[in-house]
XYZ file of C-alpha atoms in Angstrom:
776
model
C 84.210 -8.770 -17.326
C 84.260 -8.271 -21.186
C 80.772 -7.147 -22.256
C 79.845 -7.878 -25.836
C 76.721 -6.278 -27.515
C 73.448 -7.235 -27.489
C 72.432 -9.489 -29.822
C 69.973 -7.754 -32.660
C 66.380 -7.308 -31.849
C 65.592 -9.753 -34.181
C 67.390 -12.005 -32.856
C 66.604 -11.557 -29.263
C 64.439 -13.216 -26.569
C 60.802 -11.714 -26.115
C 58.735 -11.763 -22.915
C 55.150 -11.986 -23.562
C 51.468 -12.345 -21.857
C 49.301 -14.553 -23.261
C 45.908 -15.554 -22.008
C 46.742 -18.861 -20.130
C 44.450 -21.611 -19.164
C 41.340 -19.382 -20.278
C 42.239 -16.953 -17.850
C 41.853 -18.855 -14.249
C 44.985 -17.444 -12.361
C 45.673 -17.340 -8.909
C 48.687 -15.400 -8.180
C 51.508 -16.658 -9.972
C 50.185 -20.333 -10.440
C 47.829 -21.402 -12.335
C 44.749 -24.019 -12.394
C 43.377 -26.088 -14.687
C 44.716 -29.547 -16.420
C 45.902 -27.037 -19.529
C 46.747 -24.322 -17.640
C 50.109 -23.345 -19.468
C 48.575 -23.009 -22.666
C 45.453 -20.884 -24.375
C 42.115 -22.418 -24.865
C 41.569 -23.840 -28.288
C 37.556 -24.006 -28.720
C 36.362 -27.377 -31.084
C 33.428 -28.777 -32.159
C 33.533 -32.458 -31.404
C 31.383 -34.942 -33.345
C 31.559 -38.663 -32.199
C 29.721 -41.101 -34.853
C 28.996 -44.627 -32.531
C 27.141 -46.452 -34.643
C 24.048 -47.239 -36.958
C 21.001 -49.967 -36.767
C 18.428 -50.630 -38.914
C 20.102 -49.327 -42.077
C 17.635 -50.110 -45.131
C 19.750 -51.950 -48.242
C 20.303 -49.770 -51.055
C 21.570 -52.295 -53.654
C 19.791 -54.609 -56.200
C 21.019 -57.121 -53.440
C 19.417 -55.688 -50.330
C 22.860 -55.467 -49.177
C 24.610 -51.926 -47.698
C 27.751 -50.354 -47.737
C 27.464 -47.415 -44.831
C 29.614 -44.658 -43.818
C 28.853 -41.104 -42.269
C 29.907 -37.827 -44.018
C 29.883 -35.242 -41.099
C 29.639 -31.438 -42.887
C 29.886 -27.906 -41.643
C 30.049 -25.645 -44.389
C 33.136 -26.502 -46.650
C 34.803 -28.763 -44.284
C 33.823 -32.400 -44.761
C 35.184 -35.147 -43.012
C 34.255 -39.067 -43.744
C 34.321 -42.198 -41.834
C 35.898 -45.647 -42.937
C 33.390 -48.047 -44.861
C 31.459 -50.728 -44.112
C 31.177 -53.557 -46.928
C 27.641 -55.378 -46.239
C 26.630 -54.122 -42.947
C 23.045 -53.001 -42.162
C 24.877 -52.178 -38.010
C 27.888 -50.388 -38.728
C 30.212 -49.568 -35.648
C 32.386 -46.853 -36.634
C 33.277 -44.893 -33.244
C 35.419 -42.129 -35.142
C 35.356 -38.035 -33.691
C 35.435 -35.246 -35.742
C 36.939 -32.117 -34.478
C 36.064 -28.468 -36.451
C 38.139 -25.450 -35.118
C 35.693 -23.041 -33.572
C 37.720 -19.864 -35.251
C 37.044 -21.418 -38.658
C 33.314 -22.328 -38.179
C 31.665 -21.303 -41.572
C 27.946 -22.213 -41.040
C 25.193 -22.500 -37.583
C 24.143 -25.665 -38.930
C 26.001 -29.513 -38.699
C 24.663 -32.376 -41.075
C 25.483 -35.470 -40.471
C 24.761 -37.810 -43.578
C 24.556 -41.804 -43.728
C 25.451 -42.990 -47.318
C 25.797 -45.944 -48.703
C 28.900 -46.750 -50.832
C 28.153 -47.646 -54.658
C 30.402 -47.968 -57.780
C 28.320 -45.074 -59.876
C 27.308 -42.993 -57.339
C 27.047 -43.316 -53.443
C 22.652 -43.690 -52.481
C 21.598 -41.094 -49.739
C 20.443 -43.198 -46.711
C 19.165 -40.288 -44.438
C 20.580 -37.230 -42.518
C 20.799 -35.906 -39.374
C 20.676 -31.878 -38.374
C 22.407 -30.163 -34.981
C 21.661 -26.271 -34.366
C 25.405 -25.002 -33.294
C 23.488 -22.881 -30.744
C 22.206 -26.100 -28.773
C 25.282 -27.941 -28.771
C 26.433 -28.696 -24.945
C 29.664 -27.810 -23.435
C 31.818 -29.972 -22.584
C 35.266 -29.324 -19.991
C 37.681 -31.998 -18.913
C 37.269 -33.824 -15.944
C 33.467 -34.171 -16.401
C 32.013 -37.245 -17.515
C 32.366 -37.596 -21.434
C 29.049 -36.869 -22.911
C 26.886 -39.707 -23.216
C 26.007 -40.637 -26.930
C 22.149 -40.952 -28.258
C 20.174 -42.429 -30.707
C 19.049 -40.297 -33.909
C 16.392 -40.973 -35.954
C 17.498 -40.531 -39.636
C 15.702 -37.948 -41.744
C 15.473 -38.158 -45.830
C 15.989 -35.351 -47.927
C 12.176 -33.746 -47.212
C 12.383 -33.833 -43.315
C 10.668 -37.018 -43.025
C 11.423 -39.778 -40.893
C 13.539 -42.560 -42.874
C 14.603 -46.093 -41.632
C 17.459 -46.852 -39.750
C 18.791 -44.751 -36.544
C 22.619 -43.274 -35.806
C 23.929 -42.847 -32.447
C 25.733 -39.517 -32.286
C 27.475 -37.219 -29.401
C 27.428 -33.559 -30.232
C 29.678 -31.613 -27.847
C 31.846 -28.135 -27.552
C 35.410 -28.860 -25.800
C 38.904 -28.030 -25.757
C 41.903 -29.238 -26.607
C 41.945 -30.442 -23.221
C 39.242 -33.129 -23.847
C 40.385 -37.107 -24.106
C 39.212 -37.265 -27.719
C 41.273 -34.372 -29.247
C 44.565 -36.511 -30.147
C 42.716 -39.360 -32.154
C 40.260 -36.969 -33.887
C 39.978 -36.477 -37.502
C 40.698 -32.394 -37.545
C 39.037 -30.174 -40.171
C 42.168 -28.031 -40.378
C 43.867 -31.437 -41.716
C 41.378 -32.155 -44.037
C 43.372 -31.890 -47.152
C 45.755 -35.077 -45.728
C 44.457 -38.671 -47.054
C 45.209 -42.119 -45.955
C 46.196 -43.756 -43.117
C 49.681 -43.331 -43.204
C 49.251 -39.708 -43.767
C 46.839 -39.105 -40.628
C 49.134 -41.182 -38.318
C 51.995 -38.511 -39.374
C 50.460 -35.822 -38.139
C 48.781 -36.702 -34.595
C 50.842 -35.481 -31.468
C 52.490 -38.213 -30.104
C 54.380 -39.478 -26.764
C 57.843 -41.536 -27.384
C 60.256 -43.443 -24.708
C 63.991 -43.941 -25.621
C 64.667 -47.425 -25.256
C 66.371 -48.513 -22.129
C 70.256 -48.610 -22.622
C 72.799 -50.721 -20.909
C 76.331 -50.328 -21.336
C 77.660 -53.994 -21.993
C 81.271 -55.197 -20.451
C 82.898 -57.824 -22.512
C 86.202 -58.823 -20.031
C 87.749 -61.407 -22.410
C 90.758 -63.096 -20.702
C 91.653 -66.202 -22.068
C 91.178 -69.163 -24.541
C 92.171 -72.930 -24.331
C 92.871 -75.396 -27.216
C 92.445 -73.799 -30.195
C 92.832 -75.788 -33.382
C 94.638 -73.650 -35.711
C 94.298 -74.401 -39.766
C 98.368 -74.276 -39.869
C 100.429 -76.468 -36.949
C 103.585 -75.387 -38.104
C 103.586 -71.463 -36.874
C 102.576 -70.114 -34.196
C 99.503 -68.292 -34.074
C 98.481 -64.667 -33.939
C 94.927 -64.636 -32.420
C 92.563 -61.920 -31.501
C 88.728 -61.884 -30.559
C 86.071 -60.054 -32.533
C 82.914 -59.293 -30.998
C 79.966 -58.257 -32.814
C 76.546 -56.651 -31.345
C 74.424 -55.641 -34.083
C 76.047 -52.926 -36.183
C 78.818 -52.754 -33.010
C 82.092 -54.475 -34.003
C 85.316 -54.163 -31.374
C 88.191 -56.575 -31.711
C 91.007 -57.253 -28.913
C 95.011 -56.982 -29.460
C 96.581 -59.090 -30.975
C 97.128 -61.824 -27.684
C 101.573 -61.438 -26.669
C 101.157 -65.316 -25.559
C 101.801 -66.928 -28.641
C 100.217 -70.753 -28.837
C 96.972 -72.527 -28.484
C 96.317 -70.902 -25.253
C 96.761 -67.154 -25.633
C 95.525 -64.219 -22.898
C 93.986 -60.949 -23.196
C 92.444 -59.879 -20.052
C 91.060 -57.130 -22.088
C 87.385 -55.117 -22.045
C 85.339 -54.652 -24.755
C 82.275 -51.849 -24.282
C 78.740 -52.131 -26.266
C 75.456 -50.245 -25.988
C 72.513 -52.669 -25.931
C 68.966 -51.739 -26.117
C 65.937 -53.499 -24.302
C 64.019 -55.888 -25.569
C 67.557 -57.651 -26.483
C 66.814 -58.663 -30.223
C 70.251 -59.701 -31.367
C 72.900 -62.107 -29.647
C 76.612 -61.464 -28.870
C 78.952 -63.018 -31.345
C 82.669 -63.562 -30.549
C 85.063 -64.934 -32.945
C 88.546 -66.034 -32.247
C 90.620 -65.775 -35.211
C 94.059 -66.098 -36.519
C 96.187 -63.370 -38.463
C 97.701 -65.687 -40.966
C 98.456 -63.056 -43.430
C 98.247 -59.202 -43.344
C 94.972 -58.807 -44.461
C 93.553 -62.584 -43.893
C 92.468 -63.731 -40.718
C 91.084 -67.536 -39.937
C 88.115 -68.151 -37.949
C 89.474 -70.654 -34.972
C 85.767 -70.552 -33.353
C 82.416 -68.846 -32.590
C 79.954 -68.658 -29.909
C 76.782 -66.826 -29.674
C 75.457 -65.345 -26.503
C 71.833 -63.712 -26.035
C 71.921 -61.002 -23.530
C 68.630 -62.124 -21.721
C 70.796 -64.629 -19.810
C 73.966 -61.971 -18.922
C 74.196 -61.248 -15.525
C 73.452 -57.460 -14.633
C 75.822 -55.742 -11.595
C 74.477 -52.749 -10.122
C 78.212 -51.928 -8.204
C 81.666 -51.892 -9.229
C 81.912 -55.896 -7.755
C 82.721 -58.419 -10.134
C 80.779 -60.986 -11.296
C 82.209 -64.669 -12.259
C 84.011 -65.649 -14.650
C 82.614 -68.556 -17.055
C 83.602 -70.448 -20.064
C 82.000 -70.827 -23.347
C 82.288 -73.322 -26.162
C 83.846 -72.599 -29.377
C 82.234 -73.703 -32.373
C 83.102 -73.630 -36.301
C 79.901 -72.663 -37.084
C 77.239 -70.589 -34.839
C 74.171 -72.230 -34.086
C 70.989 -70.379 -35.635
C 67.797 -70.704 -33.716
C 65.609 -74.024 -35.190
C 68.984 -75.971 -36.241
C 70.158 -79.063 -34.895
C 73.330 -79.057 -32.510
C 75.789 -81.299 -33.362
C 77.474 -83.214 -31.213
C 81.088 -82.347 -30.316
C 83.225 -84.622 -27.966
C 86.181 -82.189 -28.189
C 85.925 -78.278 -28.308
C 88.149 -75.120 -27.706
C 87.009 -72.584 -24.986
C 86.765 -69.211 -24.484
C 87.308 -67.374 -20.557
C 84.906 -64.907 -20.757
C 83.209 -62.272 -17.793
C 80.493 -61.181 -19.170
C 77.769 -58.257 -17.502
C 75.226 -55.631 -18.454
C 76.405 -52.230 -16.259
C 73.202 -51.020 -14.337
C 75.689 -48.389 -12.680
C 76.500 -46.301 -15.337
C 74.309 -43.786 -17.212
C 74.461 -44.505 -21.437
C 75.107 -40.756 -22.221
C 73.213 -40.797 -26.155
C 73.623 -36.942 -26.066
C 76.528 -34.086 -25.282
C 77.494 -33.964 -21.542
C 77.005 -29.705 -21.541
C 73.144 -30.532 -21.949
C 71.499 -33.675 -20.924
C 68.377 -34.342 -20.119
C 68.861 -37.016 -17.727
C 71.655 -38.203 -15.905
C 70.392 -41.334 -14.175
C 72.434 -44.807 -14.060
C 70.356 -47.425 -16.112
C 68.971 -49.635 -13.179
C 65.918 -48.606 -11.673
C 66.799 -49.714 -8.038
C 69.833 -46.952 -8.262
C 67.283 -44.097 -9.222
C 66.373 -41.685 -6.411
C 63.327 -40.080 -6.193
C 62.002 -37.347 -8.462
C 62.660 -33.513 -6.832
C 60.045 -31.712 -9.464
C 58.014 -31.449 -12.098
C 58.590 -29.607 -15.639
C 55.361 -28.459 -17.587
C 55.641 -27.265 -20.976
C 53.320 -25.471 -22.720
C 54.009 -25.358 -26.549
C 51.710 -22.689 -27.781
C 52.675 -21.365 -31.262
C 54.809 -19.973 -33.613
C 54.960 -16.793 -35.680
C 57.028 -15.560 -38.965
C 57.607 -19.130 -40.037
C 59.251 -19.237 -42.854
C 58.154 -21.332 -46.558
C 59.908 -24.624 -46.349
C 58.459 -26.409 -49.514
C 56.669 -25.065 -52.739
C 53.059 -26.677 -53.471
C 51.090 -25.545 -56.259
C 53.369 -22.856 -56.875
C 53.315 -21.541 -53.373
C 55.767 -21.421 -50.595
C 54.202 -23.771 -47.115
C 55.050 -24.847 -44.053
C 53.327 -28.100 -42.200
C 55.150 -27.141 -39.072
C 55.403 -29.012 -36.041
C 57.555 -29.372 -32.594
C 59.556 -32.462 -30.959
C 60.278 -31.672 -27.150
C 62.796 -33.771 -25.473
C 63.948 -34.395 -21.835
C 64.975 -37.300 -20.249
C 63.596 -40.911 -21.360
C 60.129 -39.555 -22.915
C 59.766 -37.790 -25.936
C 56.923 -36.168 -27.405
C 55.855 -34.879 -30.444
C 52.880 -32.106 -31.358
C 50.542 -32.406 -33.911
C 51.334 -31.227 -37.617
C 49.332 -27.657 -38.594
C 48.727 -27.964 -42.149
C 50.042 -24.803 -44.223
C 49.938 -22.057 -41.804
C 53.403 -19.631 -41.265
C 52.012 -18.955 -37.647
C 50.754 -22.333 -36.693
C 48.994 -22.870 -32.860
C 49.466 -25.797 -31.014
C 48.684 -25.094 -27.568
C 49.545 -28.720 -26.142
C 50.945 -29.298 -22.692
C 53.302 -32.076 -21.363
C 54.645 -33.070 -18.358
C 58.113 -34.698 -17.228
C 59.542 -35.532 -13.618
C 62.655 -34.173 -12.610
C 65.323 -35.716 -10.941
C 68.057 -33.345 -11.436
C 67.718 -29.662 -12.130
C 71.174 -29.334 -13.955
C 69.427 -30.535 -17.047
C 68.054 -29.022 -20.331
C 64.925 -29.526 -22.348
C 65.019 -29.399 -26.241
C 62.147 -28.237 -28.078
C 63.015 -28.295 -32.076
C 60.399 -27.111 -34.829
C 60.107 -29.081 -38.089
C 58.167 -29.281 -41.416
C 56.642 -32.463 -42.327
C 57.059 -34.006 -45.651
C 55.663 -37.461 -44.605
C 51.790 -36.118 -45.393
C 50.749 -38.711 -47.710
C 51.947 -42.403 -47.746
C 53.705 -42.338 -50.940
C 56.310 -39.923 -49.583
C 57.628 -43.208 -47.772
C 59.311 -44.342 -51.160
C 60.425 -40.652 -52.053
C 63.223 -40.722 -49.085
C 62.213 -37.336 -48.334
C 63.590 -35.952 -45.509
C 61.567 -33.723 -42.518
C 63.265 -29.992 -42.740
C 64.633 -28.331 -39.226
C 63.205 -24.897 -38.788
C 64.553 -24.109 -35.518
C 65.583 -25.495 -31.702
C 65.663 -24.082 -28.447
C 67.037 -25.498 -25.370
C 66.378 -24.324 -21.323
C 68.227 -25.115 -18.264
C 66.347 -25.856 -15.803
C 68.957 -24.604 -12.999
C 68.356 -21.441 -14.707
C 64.230 -20.824 -14.373
C 62.963 -20.138 -10.496
C 60.520 -22.624 -8.985
C 56.968 -22.331 -9.359
C 56.985 -19.211 -11.670
C 55.281 -19.181 -15.256
C 57.963 -18.257 -18.137
C 56.033 -17.662 -21.152
C 58.713 -15.851 -24.071
C 58.869 -16.245 -27.417
C 62.553 -17.730 -28.701
C 63.962 -17.074 -32.219
C 64.382 -20.074 -34.358
C 67.996 -19.613 -35.418
C 69.388 -21.968 -38.281
C 72.773 -21.850 -39.512
C 73.308 -22.380 -43.182
C 76.549 -22.519 -45.203
C 75.548 -18.919 -46.430
C 75.122 -17.478 -42.380
C 72.653 -17.493 -39.453
C 69.002 -16.799 -40.511
C 65.838 -17.022 -38.313
C 63.041 -19.141 -39.480
C 60.578 -17.679 -37.007
C 59.716 -17.407 -33.416
C 57.781 -20.238 -30.895
C 56.329 -19.243 -28.343
C 56.561 -21.320 -25.052
C 55.092 -21.577 -21.325
C 57.314 -23.188 -18.735
C 57.132 -23.988 -15.143
C 59.524 -25.747 -12.942
C 57.672 -27.230 -9.683
C 59.586 -28.015 -7.098
C 58.486 -30.751 -4.707
C 61.311 -30.236 -1.862
C 63.412 -27.337 -1.596
C 65.547 -29.050 0.744
C 66.435 -31.946 -2.143
C 66.936 -29.985 -4.792
C 69.624 -27.857 -2.361
C 71.236 -31.126 -1.920
C 71.518 -32.391 -4.795
C 74.075 -29.567 -5.802
C 76.244 -31.557 -3.561
C 75.740 -34.951 -5.325
C 78.459 -35.580 -8.091
C 76.433 -35.305 -11.898
C 76.979 -38.615 -13.056
C 76.488 -42.007 -11.098
C 79.018 -42.892 -9.242
C 80.547 -45.862 -11.729
C 81.642 -43.088 -13.803
C 84.050 -42.339 -10.879
C 84.806 -45.517 -9.736
C 85.653 -47.135 -13.037
C 85.741 -44.449 -15.036
C 85.307 -44.912 -19.098
C 88.047 -43.436 -21.450
C 87.297 -40.194 -23.768
C 87.314 -42.737 -26.288
C 84.965 -45.042 -25.372
C 82.729 -42.562 -24.477
C 82.703 -40.906 -27.885
C 82.200 -44.475 -29.560
C 79.951 -45.461 -27.273
C 77.596 -42.174 -27.616
C 77.878 -42.016 -30.898
C 76.126 -46.338 -31.203
C 73.857 -44.659 -28.255
C 71.998 -42.247 -30.897
C 72.360 -44.658 -33.591
C 70.458 -47.347 -31.723
C 67.830 -44.457 -30.037
C 67.489 -42.646 -33.998
C 66.747 -46.717 -35.166
C 64.463 -47.529 -32.531
C 62.056 -44.133 -32.789
C 62.175 -44.615 -36.518
C 60.668 -48.279 -36.081
C 57.296 -46.469 -34.014
C 54.202 -45.544 -35.742
C 54.173 -42.889 -36.770
C 57.763 -42.787 -36.804
C 59.720 -40.138 -35.113
C 62.832 -40.047 -37.904
C 66.435 -40.147 -38.075
C 66.868 -36.775 -38.759
C 65.158 -35.406 -36.313
C 66.534 -37.274 -33.541
C 69.836 -36.552 -34.511
C 69.160 -32.760 -34.846
C 67.778 -33.136 -31.136
C 70.894 -35.378 -30.053
C 73.183 -32.662 -31.410
C 75.236 -35.488 -33.761
C 77.707 -34.003 -35.270
C 78.761 -31.271 -33.279
C 81.911 -32.717 -32.142
C 83.190 -32.192 -36.055
C 85.808 -29.471 -36.398
C 84.434 -25.783 -37.024
C 86.259 -22.715 -37.152
C 83.500 -20.715 -36.003
C 83.211 -22.947 -33.066
C 87.111 -22.678 -32.056
C 86.842 -19.009 -32.359
C 83.727 -18.841 -30.043
C 85.340 -21.410 -27.672
C 88.655 -19.428 -27.442
C 86.483 -15.832 -26.712
C 84.642 -17.549 -23.859
C 87.938 -18.570 -22.699
C 89.217 -14.894 -22.819
C 85.343 -13.638 -21.370
C 86.668 -16.090 -18.249
C 89.773 -14.598 -17.798
C 88.914 -11.273 -18.751
C 88.275 -10.871 -14.756
C 91.727 -11.862 -13.700
C 92.916 -9.785 -16.554
C 91.088 -6.745 -14.828
C 92.331 -7.498 -11.520
C 95.705 -7.593 -12.836
C 95.380 -4.112 -14.747
C 94.091 -2.654 -11.320
C 96.953 -3.828 -9.367
C 99.276 -2.541 -11.858
C 97.300 0.822 -11.266
C 97.838 0.639 -7.628
C 101.388 -0.231 -7.915
C 102.287 2.653 -10.116
C 100.184 5.192 -7.820
C 97.992 6.282 -10.745
C 95.321 7.306 -7.929
C 97.376 7.804 -4.596
C 94.181 7.939 -2.353
C 93.685 4.583 -3.398
C 96.951 3.501 -3.295
C 97.356 4.476 0.246
C 94.031 2.863 1.400
C 95.080 -0.180 -0.032
C 98.747 -0.430 2.155
C 96.425 0.164 5.405
C 94.274 -2.613 4.179
C 97.717 -4.739 3.410
C 99.000 -3.743 7.068
C 95.889 -4.875 8.764
C 95.577 -7.965 7.031
C 99.117 -8.906 7.740
C 98.788 -7.759 11.535
C 95.729 -9.709 11.961
C 96.103 -12.700 9.471
C 93.109 -14.135 10.806
C 91.011 -11.872 9.248
C 92.300 -12.656 5.533
C 89.854 -15.628 4.533
C 86.978 -14.050 6.491
C 87.361 -10.655 4.253
C 87.718 -12.709 1.097
C 84.805 -14.625 1.382
C 82.737 -11.073 3.086
C 83.603 -9.799 -0.374
C 82.508 -11.854 -2.070
C 79.072 -12.501 -0.002
C 78.439 -8.385 -0.483
C 79.173 -8.849 -4.360
C 76.749 -11.346 -4.750
C 74.141 -9.653 -3.005
C 75.015 -6.617 -4.881
C 74.372 -8.532 -8.527
C 71.197 -10.071 -7.095
C 69.626 -6.569 -8.284
C 70.408 -7.471 -11.633
C 69.778 -11.105 -11.802
C 68.763 -12.885 -15.174
C 65.060 -12.556 -15.394
C 64.644 -14.430 -18.418
C 66.236 -18.383 -19.822
C 68.616 -18.168 -21.942
C 68.733 -18.899 -25.486
C 70.922 -19.313 -28.667
C 73.216 -16.465 -28.624
C 74.031 -15.686 -32.405
C 77.202 -12.711 -31.067
C 78.453 -15.552 -28.241
C 78.555 -18.694 -31.230
C 80.128 -16.314 -33.994
C 77.431 -17.169 -36.227
C 76.923 -13.569 -37.805
C 80.589 -12.816 -38.053
C 82.053 -15.919 -39.665
C 83.411 -15.772 -43.467
C 81.421 -17.924 -45.625
C 84.375 -20.439 -46.407
C 84.463 -21.241 -42.864
C 81.027 -21.595 -42.980
C 81.123 -24.135 -46.020
C 83.823 -26.008 -44.459
C 81.482 -26.588 -41.195
C 78.990 -28.094 -43.585
C 81.037 -30.154 -45.556
C 80.322 -33.762 -44.966
C 83.331 -36.254 -43.185
C 84.912 -37.050 -45.681
C 85.509 -33.922 -47.307
C 83.443 -33.962 -50.652
C 84.968 -30.147 -51.790
C 87.380 -29.919 -54.976
C 90.730 -30.345 -54.120
C 91.662 -26.586 -54.325
C 89.627 -25.631 -51.761
C 90.681 -28.590 -49.599
C 94.424 -27.594 -50.325
C 93.651 -23.822 -49.091
C 91.658 -24.796 -45.888
C 94.761 -27.342 -45.227
C 96.975 -24.508 -45.497
C 95.005 -22.002 -43.002
C 94.855 -25.088 -40.881
C 98.523 -25.413 -40.895
C 98.756 -21.510 -39.876
C 96.644 -21.461 -36.997
C 98.249 -24.943 -35.600
C 101.570 -23.320 -35.996
C 100.708 -20.334 -34.095
C 99.164 -22.621 -31.304
C 102.196 -24.589 -31.454
C 104.461 -21.950 -30.819
C 102.311 -20.928 -27.802
C 102.693 -24.453 -26.982
C 105.990 -24.215 -27.182
C 106.479 -20.998 -25.127
C 104.839 -22.751 -22.222
C 106.622 -25.423 -22.083
C 109.815 -23.510 -22.036
C 108.825 -21.805 -19.087
C 108.185 -24.620 -17.198
C 111.689 -26.379 -18.072
C 112.974 -23.467 -16.583
C 111.783 -24.008 -13.685
C 112.998 -27.527 -13.513
C 115.928 -26.645 -14.125
C 116.761 -24.386 -11.141
C 117.942 -27.422 -9.343
C 118.872 -29.734 -12.098
C 122.349 -28.065 -12.512
C 121.615 -27.958 -16.310
C 123.538 -24.589 -15.303
C 125.610 -25.004 -12.654
C 126.185 -21.357 -12.058
C 122.727 -20.566 -11.886
C 121.967 -23.642 -10.122
C 124.576 -22.780 -7.438
C 123.222 -19.089 -7.335
C 119.854 -20.264 -6.398
C 120.807 -23.008 -4.037
C 123.277 -19.918 -2.371
C 119.964 -17.736 -2.191
C 117.644 -20.379 -0.839
C 120.373 -20.897 1.959
C 120.366 -17.299 3.193
C 116.471 -16.954 2.458
C 116.187 -20.007 5.044
C 118.532 -18.666 7.530
C 116.616 -14.917 7.218
C 113.587 -16.124 7.087
C 114.046 -18.445 10.267
C 115.517 -15.526 12.274
C 112.713 -12.559 10.789
C 108.929 -12.691 12.439
C 106.752 -13.635 8.910
C 105.318 -10.160 9.243
C 108.095 -8.327 9.202
C 109.084 -10.296 5.617
C 105.595 -9.705 4.652
C 105.784 -5.922 5.310
C 108.501 -5.383 3.904
C 107.911 -7.272 0.287
C 104.297 -5.717 0.275
C 105.882 -1.990 0.437
C 108.698 -3.218 -1.899
C 106.332 -4.302 -4.588
C 103.917 -1.266 -3.914
C 106.644 1.371 -3.889
C 106.539 4.537 -5.413
C 107.466 5.066 -9.475
C 110.334 7.258 -8.703
C 111.973 4.040 -6.822
C 111.516 1.559 -9.994
C 113.209 1.294 -12.957
C 111.942 0.692 -16.386
C 114.411 -2.401 -16.949
C 113.331 -5.745 -15.927
C 113.610 -6.886 -12.009
C 116.964 -9.216 -10.751
C 114.729 -12.215 -10.440
C 113.185 -11.360 -13.765
C 116.449 -11.302 -15.295
C 117.958 -14.615 -13.832
C 114.700 -16.645 -14.497
C 114.702 -15.688 -18.410
C 118.298 -16.478 -18.577
C 118.016 -20.382 -17.471
C 118.260 -23.746 -19.649
C 115.236 -25.179 -21.314
C 115.276 -28.323 -23.380
C 114.615 -26.069 -26.296
C 118.708 -26.625 -27.687
C 117.551 -30.330 -27.885
C 114.631 -29.716 -30.420
C 115.229 -31.017 -33.671
């Protein structure tokens, strides 16, 4: 095998030993709700409501709000207008690491135009605050009498709950955080909170267009050239022009779409006549709501139906005009529940289940991910003349996406958030991406700013040992047009727990995709087009969530655009193939040394082994499998102990020419100057010329094999036919073991009995004709 040098230490994976779950470790397993992350202590203040507040305005009304102050940190509730008994029910969280005071001050104020009026306040000594750890019940809030500035009793009461807790607290996700005090507005606060998203349920929609009848073309004096155009949302497909010219055309052609629940848009079909090269006349239309379309789980055909064609599609609310006669179209339409809708590359899919839930197998285990922290992040934007980064993580596995909260202005953010997924197939991949948030303030929406990618990590579940906690620091590597760059490191804890080892082992005998992909396979071009449509639908739906998971984030996680041409990736794939073939090449070199008696003792031992296998052929297969077993047991000592990670050497990211990277990041179609495009085109032609020569040589060897019996060269074919007859007679009268021994001894003969000239069979083969003479 070819062994590549290890990547630089800066780009390497590092094993860590964090203090997980507050140190509650039992053997190799951890025991608590948040056992894969480090505990973070917070002071929680829940402001519930107030009563009997005095009116401070001239009118005697009150517009109350509450200020929660701890040192330099100040949080405010929303304001209620003209209400003396307001209910806020808001939670404030202050990180214990950043506590700047020993006293918590909660003040009730009356909002005013010039200056807010003081109503009353409550003090808390932090040394007296109780601790609460889930699954303990939430702390019951209590009424506290407000005090004036001198500490005397004031009018009004405030209901509060104050406690010390961790990030496992139920109040944590929706709380106002002191770390994010600079974020303003409801949109900004929503954009920094943690969130769980679900991908929309995707279906393949199969439209089998069979035929149409009684069409009414505008020009009766010509045979119409009819085709069907189908539109679903942003997807548009069309059939070929019907071979049967006339008013009753036939197609029997399948069109495939991707549809997402809830079905918002109908399928619109229009039958059109090509009256001129760039002019099509619509002969009729029909709109089919997908809610009423049949759903099938297997390959049994659904019933076909006739649909009336109208000149105009009826919109909801309009009255349908009665027509005594109309054209019709015959179709078979169904939503395919037996396929898995591919929205990510098959090389690192996170879900392989069919669409229909009835076909799902039971889960085989649970995947737990602890997103601990990041270190050494690069500044992603400039604010007030200095670099800053507002980082958050997104993890995607199956249909579930998770987004951590955004840590404001930190190059070493600590998230310590834990998430769980059900696992249905071990041969799947979880993807974790880190991004910089550009939407901290509501006004950023109009600016069109995009969240910047910092890097991502992929972990294949089948490479993990079950029930083991993996804690590693992964390098965040991003390829730019000027080379590969390390953007920092992300610290993760991963555990894959298997509920049934037998079920998981049994999964390795199942097909990777649902059976419909094999019974009625889709073409490669169909799959590429459908994958593109699926990723567009997923990114559009998640972008409509609140807060949105933006398009650039979803496309980066789903590797949209990874199929585009890249010189770097082509080189990497070529060397991957050579690495795979290196084992065969090494065996060939070793056998050549045996044949040339480089080591006489080894050659003699091979002779003895060969004689034993020829005399006892029943030992051949057992010997091979025993050898493979021993190799596997021997390599067990050096089995990988860490999950795989992004490899810059394997990707050829650290040795690519700048122009190759610039070409990889070019738009499609290109936006580069014509002289650069010409240079790249010439380079591509030279590479393609070499590939063309290799393919031609392979074709030549195959045609020479065919010409052995084709009589293209009558003398060569006559010689081969006579040889085959003699060989058949000799092999018939000679025992097979004798033939095998003689052949083996001839191949392993000593160098003094060899000639440097090519052998007779090779000379004969090279003289056979190929079809290169007929090539233009």
